[in-house]
Coordinates of C-alpha atoms in Angstrom, one line a residue:
Chain A
X1 CA 10.8 122.7 8.4
X2 CA 7.4 123.3 9.3
X3 CA 4.6 119.9 9.7
X4 CA 2.5 121.8 6.6
X5 CA 4.5 124.0 4.3
X6 CA 2.3 126.1 1.9
X7 CA 3.0 124.5 -0.8
X8 CA 2.0 121.1 1.2
X9 CA -1.6 122.5 2.1
X10 CA -1.9 123.7 -1.4
X11 CA -1.5 120.8 -2.8
X12 CA -4.1 118.9 0.0
X13 CA -6.6 121.4 -0.9
X14 CA -6.0 121.0 -4.7
X15 CA -6.8 117.3 -3.8
X16 CA -10.1 118.0 -2.0
X17 CA -11.7 120.1 -4.7
X18 CA -10.8 117.6 -7.1
X19 CA -12.2 114.5 -5.3
X20 CA -15.4 116.9 -4.5
X21 CA -15.6 117.3 -8.3
X22 CA -15.2 114.0 -8.9
X23 CA -18.0 113.0 -6.0
X24 CA -20.4 115.5 -8.0
X25 CA -20.0 114.5 -11.5
X26 CA -20.0 111.1 -10.4
X27 CA -23.7 111.7 -8.7
X28 CA -24.4 113.3 -11.2
X29 CA -23.6 110.7 -13.5
X30 CA -25.0 108.1 -11.8
X31 CA -28.5 109.7 -11.7
X32 CA -29.1 109.5 -14.9
X33 CA -29.5 105.8 -14.0
X34 CA -33.0 106.8 -12.1
X35 CA -36.0 105.4 -14.6
X36 CA -38.0 108.4 -16.1
X37 CA -41.7 108.1 -14.8
X38 CA -44.5 107.5 -17.6
X39 CA -47.5 107.3 -16.5
X40 CA -50.1 105.0 -18.6
X41 CA -53.5 106.3 -19.8
X42 CA -56.8 104.6 -19.5
X43 CA -56.3 103.4 -23.4
X44 CA -53.3 101.3 -22.2
X45 CA -54.3 97.6 -22.0
X46 CA -50.9 95.8 -20.8
X47 CA -47.7 96.8 -20.5
X48 CA -44.4 94.0 -21.3
X49 CA -40.6 94.5 -21.7
X50 CA -38.4 93.9 -24.7
X51 CA -37.1 91.3 -22.5
X52 CA -40.3 89.3 -22.9
X53 CA -39.4 89.2 -26.7
X54 CA -35.5 88.3 -26.1
X55 CA -34.9 86.9 -22.4
X56 CA -31.3 87.9 -22.9
X57 CA -31.9 91.6 -22.6
X58 CA -33.7 90.7 -18.6
X59 CA -32.0 93.1 -16.1
X60 CA -30.0 95.2 -18.3
X61 CA -30.1 98.5 -19.3
X62 CA -31.5 97.8 -22.4
X63 CA -34.7 96.4 -21.7
X64 CA -37.2 98.9 -21.9
X65 CA -41.0 99.1 -21.4
X66 CA -43.7 98.0 -23.6
X67 CA -46.7 99.7 -23.5
X68 CA -50.3 98.0 -25.6
X69 CA -53.0 100.1 -26.5
X70 CA -55.2 97.2 -27.6
X71 CA -59.6 97.9 -28.9
X72 CA -60.9 94.5 -29.1
X73 CA -61.9 95.6 -32.0
X74 CA -60.0 94.2 -35.5
X75 CA -58.2 96.4 -37.6
X76 CA -54.1 96.5 -38.3
X77 CA -51.6 96.5 -35.2
X78 CA -49.2 99.9 -35.6
X79 CA -45.8 100.0 -33.7
X80 CA -44.5 103.6 -32.8
X81 CA -40.7 103.5 -31.5
X82 CA -39.8 106.9 -29.5
X83 CA -35.8 107.0 -27.8
X84 CA -34.5 105.7 -30.3
X85 CA -31.8 108.5 -29.9
X86 CA -32.4 109.5 -26.5
X87 CA -30.9 113.0 -27.4
X88 CA -33.9 113.8 -29.9
X89 CA -36.7 114.5 -27.0
X90 CA -39.7 114.7 -29.3
X91 CA -39.8 111.4 -30.5
X92 CA -39.7 110.1 -27.0
X93 CA -42.1 112.5 -25.8
X94 CA -44.3 111.8 -28.3
X95 CA -44.5 108.1 -27.7
X96 CA -45.5 109.0 -24.2
X97 CA -48.1 111.4 -25.2
X98 CA -49.7 108.3 -26.6
X99 CA -49.2 106.3 -24.1
X100 CA -50.6 109.0 -21.5
X101 CA -53.1 110.0 -23.7
X102 CA -54.4 107.8 -26.7
X103 CA -57.5 105.6 -26.9
X104 CA -57.7 103.3 -29.7
X105 CA -60.7 102.7 -30.8
X106 CA -60.1 100.1 -33.8
X107 CA -56.9 98.2 -34.2
X108 CA -54.1 98.3 -31.9
X109 CA -51.1 100.1 -31.0
X110 CA -48.1 98.8 -29.0
X111 CA -45.1 101.9 -27.9
X112 CA -41.9 101.6 -27.2
X113 CA -41.1 104.9 -25.6
X114 CA -37.4 104.5 -25.1
X115 CA -36.1 102.1 -27.4
X116 CA -32.4 102.9 -26.4
X117 CA -33.2 102.5 -22.6
X118 CA -29.0 102.6 -22.4
X119 CA -28.9 106.4 -24.2
X120 CA -31.2 107.6 -21.4
X121 CA -27.8 106.9 -19.3
X122 CA -25.5 109.4 -19.9
X123 CA -25.4 112.8 -22.4
X124 CA -23.1 112.5 -25.4
X125 CA -19.2 114.0 -23.9
X126 CA -18.1 117.3 -25.2
X127 CA -22.0 118.7 -26.5
X128 CA -22.6 120.6 -23.6
X129 CA -26.2 118.6 -23.3
X130 CA -28.5 119.2 -20.6
X131 CA -28.9 116.5 -18.3
X132 CA -32.3 116.9 -18.4
X133 CA -35.8 119.2 -19.1
X134 CA -39.0 119.9 -17.7
X135 CA -42.5 120.7 -18.3
X136 CA -45.9 121.5 -16.7
X137 CA -48.3 118.7 -17.5
X138 CA -51.7 118.2 -16.5
X139 CA -50.9 117.9 -12.9
X140 CA -47.7 118.5 -12.0
X141 CA -44.3 119.5 -13.3
X142 CA -42.7 116.5 -14.8
X143 CA -38.9 116.1 -15.4
X144 CA -37.2 113.6 -18.0
X145 CA -33.9 112.8 -19.1
X146 CA -32.4 114.2 -22.0
X147 CA -29.7 111.2 -23.3
X148 CA -27.3 110.4 -25.4
X149 CA -27.3 109.8 -29.6
X150 CA -26.6 105.9 -29.0
X151 CA -26.1 103.6 -25.8
X152 CA -23.8 104.2 -22.6
X153 CA -20.2 103.6 -23.7
X154 CA -19.8 101.2 -20.9
X155 CA -22.1 98.5 -21.9
X156 CA -19.7 97.2 -24.1
X157 CA -16.3 99.5 -23.8
X158 CA -14.1 100.2 -25.2
X159 CA -15.8 100.8 -29.1
X160 CA -14.1 99.6 -32.0
X161 CA -12.4 101.6 -34.5
X162 CA -14.4 100.4 -37.2
X163 CA -18.1 99.2 -36.8
X164 CA -19.0 96.3 -39.2
X165 CA -22.3 95.4 -39.4
X166 CA -24.0 92.4 -39.0
X167 CA -25.2 90.7 -41.4
X168 CA -23.7 93.0 -44.3
X169 CA -20.4 93.5 -43.3
X170 CA -20.8 97.4 -44.1
X171 CA -18.6 99.4 -41.9
X172 CA -18.6 102.8 -40.4
X173 CA -17.3 104.7 -37.5
X174 CA -16.8 102.4 -34.4
X175 CA -18.8 104.7 -32.3
X176 CA -21.9 104.0 -34.7
X177 CA -21.7 100.1 -32.8
X178 CA -23.9 101.7 -29.6
X179 CA -26.0 103.6 -32.0
X180 CA -29.5 101.1 -32.4
X181 CA -30.6 102.9 -35.6
X182 CA -27.4 101.0 -37.2
X183 CA -27.7 97.9 -35.9
X184 CA -31.0 96.2 -37.3
X185 CA -31.3 93.3 -38.0
X186 CA -29.4 93.0 -34.8
X187 CA -27.6 89.9 -33.4
X188 CA -29.0 87.7 -30.1
X189 CA -25.2 86.8 -29.3
X190 CA -24.2 90.4 -30.6
X191 CA -23.1 94.2 -28.5
X192 CA -25.8 95.2 -26.3
X193 CA -26.9 97.6 -29.3
X194 CA -27.6 94.4 -31.6
X195 CA -29.1 92.8 -29.0
X196 CA -31.9 95.5 -28.7
X197 CA -32.4 95.8 -32.2
X198 CA -32.6 91.9 -32.3
X199 CA -35.7 92.1 -29.4
X200 CA -37.1 94.8 -31.7
X201 CA -37.3 92.8 -35.1
X202 CA -38.6 89.6 -32.7
X203 CA -41.7 92.4 -31.2
X204 CA -42.3 93.1 -34.9
X205 CA -42.6 89.7 -36.0
X206 CA -44.3 88.1 -32.9
X207 CA -46.7 90.8 -33.1
X208 CA -47.4 91.0 -36.4
X209 CA -46.7 94.8 -36.4
X210 CA -48.7 96.0 -40.0
X211 CA -47.2 99.6 -39.7
X212 CA -44.0 100.7 -37.8
X213 CA -43.1 104.3 -36.9
X214 CA -39.0 105.5 -35.8
X215 CA -39.5 109.1 -34.1
X216 CA -36.4 110.9 -34.8
X217 CA -34.9 114.2 -35.1
X218 CA -32.3 116.0 -36.7
X219 CA -29.6 119.1 -36.8
X220 CA -31.5 122.2 -38.6
X221 CA -29.2 122.8 -41.0
X222 CA -29.3 119.2 -42.3
X223 CA -31.4 118.3 -45.3
X224 CA -33.6 115.5 -44.3
X225 CA -35.5 117.5 -41.5
X226 CA -39.6 117.5 -41.5
X227 CA -39.3 114.5 -43.4
X228 CA -41.0 111.3 -44.1
X229 CA -38.1 108.5 -45.0
X230 CA -39.8 105.3 -45.5
X231 CA -39.3 101.7 -47.7
X232 CA -40.3 101.0 -51.3
X233 CA -43.3 99.7 -49.1
X234 CA -44.4 102.6 -47.8
X235 CA -43.9 105.1 -50.9
X236 CA -47.6 105.4 -51.5
X237 CA -48.9 105.9 -47.9
X238 CA -46.1 108.3 -47.4
X239 CA -47.4 110.0 -50.5
X240 CA -50.4 110.1 -49.5
X241 CA -50.2 111.3 -45.9
X242 CA -47.5 113.9 -47.1
X243 CA -50.7 116.0 -49.3
X244 CA -52.8 115.8 -46.5
X245 CA -50.4 117.5 -44.3
X246 CA -49.3 120.0 -46.5
X247 CA -53.2 121.5 -46.7
X248 CA -52.9 121.5 -43.0
X249 CA -49.5 123.5 -43.7
X250 CA -47.2 121.0 -42.1
X251 CA -44.8 120.6 -45.5
X252 CA -42.8 117.7 -45.5
X253 CA -40.0 116.2 -47.3
X254 CA -40.7 112.3 -48.7
X255 CA -36.9 110.4 -49.1
X256 CA -36.9 106.7 -49.9
X257 CA -34.8 104.4 -47.9
X258 CA -31.4 103.7 -49.7
X259 CA -31.5 99.6 -50.1
X260 CA -27.5 99.7 -50.0
X261 CA -27.1 101.8 -46.2
X262 CA -27.9 99.2 -43.8
X263 CA -28.9 98.4 -40.4
X264 CA -31.6 101.4 -40.5
X265 CA -35.4 100.7 -39.1
X266 CA -36.5 101.8 -42.3
X267 CA -34.6 99.4 -44.3
X268 CA -34.2 96.5 -42.3
X269 CA -37.6 96.5 -40.4
X270 CA -39.2 96.8 -44.6
X271 CA -36.3 94.2 -45.8
X272 CA -36.7 91.7 -43.0
X273 CA -40.3 91.6 -41.7
X274 CA -43.8 91.9 -43.1
X275 CA -44.2 95.7 -41.1
X276 CA -44.2 98.8 -43.7
X277 CA -41.4 101.2 -41.9
X278 CA -41.5 105.1 -41.8
X279 CA -38.9 107.0 -39.7
X280 CA -40.0 110.6 -39.2
X281 CA -37.4 113.3 -38.7
X282 CA -38.3 116.8 -36.7
X283 CA -35.8 119.7 -36.3
X284 CA -33.8 119.8 -33.0
X285 CA -31.9 122.7 -32.6
X286 CA -30.0 121.3 -29.5
X287 CA -28.1 119.1 -32.0
X288 CA -27.3 121.6 -34.5
X289 CA -23.4 122.5 -35.0
X290 CA -24.6 126.2 -35.5
X291 CA -26.0 126.4 -31.9
X292 CA -25.1 128.6 -29.4
X293 CA -25.9 128.4 -25.6
X294 CA -27.3 124.8 -25.1
X295 CA -29.1 124.5 -22.3
X296 CA -32.8 122.5 -21.2
X297 CA -34.3 125.8 -22.1
X298 CA -33.4 125.3 -26.2
X299 CA -34.4 122.0 -25.8
X300 CA -37.8 122.7 -24.4
X301 CA -38.2 126.1 -26.2
X302 CA -35.9 125.3 -29.8
X303 CA -35.1 129.5 -29.4
X304 CA -31.5 129.9 -30.3
X305 CA -30.2 133.6 -31.8
X306 CA -27.6 132.1 -33.7
X307 CA -30.2 129.9 -35.8
X308 CA -32.2 133.2 -36.5
X309 CA -29.1 134.5 -37.8
X310 CA -28.6 131.7 -40.0
X311 CA -32.1 131.9 -41.5
X312 CA -31.4 135.7 -42.1
X313 CA -28.6 134.8 -43.8
X314 CA -30.0 132.1 -45.8
X315 CA -28.6 129.5 -44.6
X316 CA -31.5 126.9 -43.6
X317 CA -33.4 125.0 -45.4
X318 CA -36.5 125.4 -42.6
X319 CA -38.2 128.6 -42.1
X320 CA -37.1 128.7 -38.4
X321 CA -38.7 131.7 -37.3
X322 CA -39.0 134.1 -34.0
X323 CA -40.7 131.1 -32.6
X324 CA -37.8 128.8 -33.0
X325 CA -38.1 125.3 -32.8
X326 CA -40.1 124.5 -29.7
X327 CA -41.0 120.9 -28.4
X328 CA -44.7 121.7 -28.9
X329 CA -44.1 122.1 -32.7
X330 CA -42.2 119.2 -33.1
X331 CA -44.6 116.6 -30.7
X332 CA -47.0 118.3 -32.4
X333 CA -45.5 117.3 -36.1
X334 CA -44.9 113.6 -35.1
X335 CA -48.4 113.0 -33.7
X336 CA -49.7 114.5 -36.8
X337 CA -47.8 112.9 -39.2
X338 CA -48.1 109.3 -37.8
X339 CA -52.2 110.3 -37.9
X340 CA -51.7 111.4 -41.6
X341 CA -50.3 108.1 -42.3
X342 CA -52.8 106.1 -40.7
X343 CA -55.5 108.0 -42.8
X344 CA -54.2 107.1 -45.9
X345 CA -53.8 103.4 -44.7
X346 CA -57.6 103.7 -43.5
X347 CA -58.6 105.3 -47.0
X348 CA -56.3 102.3 -48.8
X349 CA -57.7 99.4 -46.9
X350 CA -61.2 100.4 -45.9
X351 CA -61.6 96.3 -44.6
X352 CA -59.1 96.9 -41.7
X353 CA -58.9 100.5 -40.1
X354 CA -57.2 101.8 -37.3
X355 CA -59.1 104.6 -35.4
X356 CA -57.4 106.6 -32.4
X357 CA -58.8 109.0 -30.2
X358 CA -57.9 111.3 -27.4
X359 CA -54.5 113.5 -29.6
X360 CA -55.5 117.1 -29.9
X361 CA -55.1 118.8 -33.0
X362 CA -51.8 120.3 -34.0
X363 CA -53.1 123.8 -33.2
X364 CA -54.5 122.8 -30.0
X365 CA -50.6 121.5 -28.8
X366 CA -49.0 124.5 -29.9
X367 CA -51.5 126.4 -28.1
X368 CA -51.4 124.3 -24.7
X369 CA -48.0 122.8 -25.1
X370 CA -46.4 119.5 -25.0
X371 CA -48.0 119.3 -20.7
X372 CA -51.2 119.1 -21.8
X373 CA -50.7 115.7 -23.3
X374 CA -48.8 114.3 -20.5
X375 CA -50.8 113.5 -17.1
Chain B
X1 CA -67.3 149.9 -103.0
X2 CA -68.9 146.7 -102.8
X3 CA -65.7 145.2 -104.2
X4 CA -63.7 147.0 -101.6
X5 CA -66.1 145.9 -99.0
X6 CA -65.7 142.1 -100.3
X7 CA -62.1 142.4 -100.2
X8 CA -62.3 143.8 -96.3
X9 CA -64.5 141.1 -95.4
X10 CA -62.1 138.7 -97.0
X11 CA -58.9 139.9 -95.2
X12 CA -61.3 139.6 -92.0
X13 CA -62.3 136.4 -92.5
X14 CA -57.9 135.2 -93.7
X15 CA -56.9 137.5 -90.2
X16 CA -59.9 135.6 -88.3
X17 CA -58.5 131.9 -89.5
X18 CA -54.2 132.7 -89.2
X19 CA -53.2 131.3 -86.0
X20 CA -50.9 134.3 -85.3
X21 CA -47.6 134.1 -83.6
X22 CA -48.2 133.2 -79.8
X23 CA -45.4 133.2 -78.0
X24 CA -46.6 129.6 -76.6
X25 CA -46.3 126.5 -78.4
X26 CA -49.6 126.0 -80.2
X27 CA -49.7 122.2 -78.3
X28 CA -50.1 124.4 -75.4
X29 CA -53.5 125.1 -75.4
X30 CA -54.2 121.5 -75.9
X31 CA -55.4 119.1 -73.7
X32 CA -52.3 116.7 -72.9
X33 CA -53.2 113.0 -74.2
X34 CA -53.1 109.9 -71.6
X35 CA -51.7 107.4 -70.1
X36 CA -48.9 109.4 -68.5
X37 CA -45.4 107.8 -68.0
X38 CA -44.2 110.2 -64.6
X39 CA -40.5 109.6 -64.6
X40 CA -37.7 111.0 -62.1
X41 CA -35.0 113.4 -62.9
X42 CA -32.9 112.9 -60.2
X43 CA -34.3 110.2 -58.1
X44 CA -36.4 112.0 -55.5
X45 CA -39.0 110.8 -54.2
X46 CA -41.0 113.4 -55.1
X47 CA -42.0 111.1 -57.9
X48 CA -44.5 109.4 -55.7
X49 CA -46.3 112.5 -54.9
X50 CA -47.0 113.4 -58.2
X51 CA -48.1 110.0 -58.7
X52 CA -50.8 110.3 -55.7
X53 CA -51.4 113.7 -57.5
X54 CA -52.7 111.9 -60.6
X55 CA -54.9 109.4 -58.8
X56 CA -56.3 111.6 -57.3
X57 CA -57.3 113.2 -60.1
X58 CA -58.3 109.7 -61.8
X59 CA -55.5 110.4 -64.5
X60 CA -54.7 107.1 -66.7
X61 CA -50.6 106.8 -65.4
X62 CA -47.8 105.0 -64.5
X63 CA -44.7 105.7 -62.0
X64 CA -41.2 104.6 -63.4
X65 CA -38.5 106.8 -61.6
X66 CA -35.8 104.9 -63.9
X67 CA -38.3 104.4 -66.9
X68 CA -35.8 104.2 -70.4
X69 CA -36.7 104.8 -74.1
X70 CA -38.8 101.7 -74.7
X71 CA -41.0 102.5 -71.9
X72 CA -42.4 105.2 -73.8
X73 CA -44.2 102.8 -76.3
X74 CA -48.0 103.6 -75.7
X75 CA -47.6 106.7 -73.7
X76 CA -49.4 110.1 -74.7
X77 CA -47.1 112.1 -71.9
X78 CA -44.2 112.4 -70.3
X79 CA -44.1 114.2 -66.9
X80 CA -40.9 114.7 -65.4
X81 CA -40.2 115.3 -62.0
X82 CA -37.2 117.0 -61.6
X83 CA -35.0 117.3 -58.1
X84 CA -32.2 115.1 -56.8
X85 CA -31.6 113.2 -53.7
X86 CA -28.6 111.3 -52.7
X87 CA -30.8 109.1 -51.0
X88 CA -33.3 108.5 -53.9
X89 CA -30.2 107.9 -56.5
X90 CA -29.0 105.3 -53.4
X91 CA -32.4 103.6 -53.2
X92 CA -32.4 103.4 -57.2
X93 CA -28.4 102.0 -57.4
X94 CA -27.1 104.5 -60.2
X95 CA -24.9 107.4 -60.0
X96 CA -25.7 110.6 -60.7
X97 CA -23.7 110.9 -64.0
X98 CA -25.8 107.6 -64.9
X99 CA -28.9 109.1 -64.1
X100 CA -27.8 112.4 -66.4
X101 CA -27.5 109.8 -69.3
X102 CA -30.5 107.9 -68.7
X103 CA -33.1 111.3 -68.2
X104 CA -31.4 112.8 -71.6
X105 CA -31.7 109.4 -73.5
X106 CA -35.7 109.2 -72.1
X107 CA -35.9 113.4 -73.3
X108 CA -34.6 112.6 -76.7
X109 CA -36.1 109.7 -77.1
X110 CA -39.6 111.3 -76.0
X111 CA -39.3 114.6 -78.6
X112 CA -38.1 111.7 -81.8
X113 CA -41.6 109.9 -81.0
X114 CA -43.2 113.4 -81.0
X115 CA -44.2 112.6 -77.0
X116 CA -45.3 115.5 -75.4
X117 CA -43.6 116.4 -71.7
X118 CA -43.7 118.4 -69.0
X119 CA -41.9 119.1 -65.9
X120 CA -43.2 119.4 -62.1
X121 CA -41.0 120.8 -59.7
X122 CA -42.6 120.1 -56.0
X123 CA -39.6 119.6 -53.8
X124 CA -39.3 123.4 -53.3
X125 CA -36.2 124.5 -51.7
X126 CA -34.6 121.1 -50.7
X127 CA -34.9 120.3 -54.5
X128 CA -32.8 123.4 -55.5
X129 CA -29.0 124.7 -56.1
X130 CA -26.4 122.3 -56.5
X131 CA -26.6 118.8 -57.8
X132 CA -30.4 119.5 -58.2
X133 CA -30.1 122.5 -60.6
X134 CA -28.7 120.3 -63.5
X135 CA -31.7 117.9 -63.4
X136 CA -33.7 120.8 -63.4
X137 CA -32.5 122.4 -66.2
X138 CA -32.5 119.8 -68.1
X139 CA -35.9 118.9 -67.7
X140 CA -37.1 122.2 -68.1
X141 CA -35.3 123.1 -71.1
X142 CA -37.1 120.0 -72.9
X143 CA -41.2 120.8 -71.7
X144 CA -43.5 122.5 -73.3
X145 CA -44.8 123.1 -69.7
X146 CA -43.7 123.6 -66.0
X147 CA -45.6 123.4 -62.7
X148 CA -43.7 124.8 -60.0
X149 CA -44.0 125.2 -55.9
X150 CA -43.2 128.2 -55.4
X151 CA -40.5 128.3 -52.9
X152 CA -38.8 126.4 -55.2
X153 CA -39.0 129.5 -57.7
X154 CA -37.4 132.3 -54.8
X155 CA -34.6 133.0 -56.8
X156 CA -36.4 133.1 -59.9
X157 CA -34.7 129.8 -61.8
X158 CA -37.6 128.5 -63.5
X159 CA -39.8 131.4 -64.2
X160 CA -35.9 133.2 -66.0
X161 CA -35.6 129.7 -67.6
X162 CA -39.6 130.0 -68.7
X163 CA -39.0 133.4 -70.1
X164 CA -36.4 133.0 -72.0
X165 CA -37.7 129.7 -73.6
X166 CA -41.2 131.0 -74.0
X167 CA -42.5 127.6 -71.7
X168 CA -45.6 128.1 -70.0
X169 CA -45.3 128.2 -66.1
X170 CA -47.8 127.4 -63.6
X171 CA -46.2 128.4 -60.0
X172 CA -48.6 127.5 -57.2
X173 CA -48.2 127.9 -53.4
X174 CA -48.6 123.9 -52.0
X175 CA -48.2 120.7 -54.3
X176 CA -51.6 120.4 -53.6
X177 CA -52.4 123.3 -55.5
X178 CA -50.6 121.6 -58.7
X179 CA -53.6 119.5 -59.1
X180 CA -55.4 122.4 -60.3
X181 CA -53.0 123.5 -63.7
X182 CA -52.7 119.1 -63.4
X183 CA -56.6 119.2 -64.5
X184 CA -56.4 122.3 -66.7
X185 CA -53.9 120.3 -68.9
X186 CA -55.3 117.1 -68.8

């Protein structure tokens, strides 16, 4: 019998191929731990972290930078959260754009671009999501991670079969355990995601936030897209903003937060803190079930043949035109909607205004791209 | 001859005075009375937007998405904002059936008390079809005037209903454009 019969050679080759594949996959997975680069602009006065509000987060993958843009002039405190769901890049990039380009002339802004920092360290299994996408900024090519809807599963492995929300006892499917936007008001001795939610609630209370925005995206075929969801406290502000946006040809739907659906920012921030919460939704074809080939270009350009076919057959709730739903349009919508709410707030509260400077108009963002908002 | 001419003048005078058989209800040409009660049919948050439109027009109006017949006391016009929202029903803590019963009772009470009723549909395509149309039909059929954002009438649902029931309808391109017909009727 030969020392290396053919079946042994074949087995060794297969083992080597499997090892190479595992090494490559492991290396790619570990690459996701490299943090994204955010370049604070002139408007940033100081940087803190979520651990400053809840020290238990120190050294964990859930700690995240908190950027302060302070005018030194009296006015309301506004919080903007991006990256609650790291697979919704427009919310994250809109927050990064504020950090890198905005100046605050009255009041102050607090921005957390990566609220669920842990979710940026992986993608969702079986979705075929890209790991990253690139944009040309004002000075260079910038690459950002495209993450997962929820925190990394390794944080609290394994997920329970049923997620029981604290403190309501509401039951959801087990994987929602890692969904930051089902975890509020959070729990100091809870799961990683509950601890993150706890820290954000504490930030809102400690910093006396008046208005709070949570930036999201959703699949093109669901009803709640291009929408403002608010607590009953924000009804009038959202209605005013919506009329202003509509005059600029940016139609939005207005939805009220159901009081019996717990764990969401627009419910728990409104119930548990003095802040008036707004959740903004744009349209992200990468999240849709009807989408075709999924890659970085779909995340950035938002062009998908399957969605165009769906539009032609009348199955879409948005106008998915030949331009698709590019990031520029989605980030532009987020930034414009935040401004519209703040403009309505200023109309209703002339004694305590918030004034922002440095955000280009929606048309300019469309014309020059999202990269023009980044350093 | 003089008699014939006199008769002709009398006939002409009577003809001019006679209100005729206009396809529109006689009330439609009038200004609608205030205060206005804004209520929902389907619990969409569009009530808040209608409230903002009334505020911009300086109308004397109050919003009660869950208004009941007793809330019609002292009200001049009931403005029903139609469109279904599951989130809205959840927020209000009512089921679709309960909402339907409430809206029917409110519209019946308005008819009994001779309170003028108009319907606003400003939610476009998102507040059409399926569950929304039950509320849209109920509110529209009980109204003397409809104001509809055009994207909610792409299939002529409201136009056909208005034509069949001889209800005046204003189709507007945008929600904010609804201020124009509202300004005219109030």
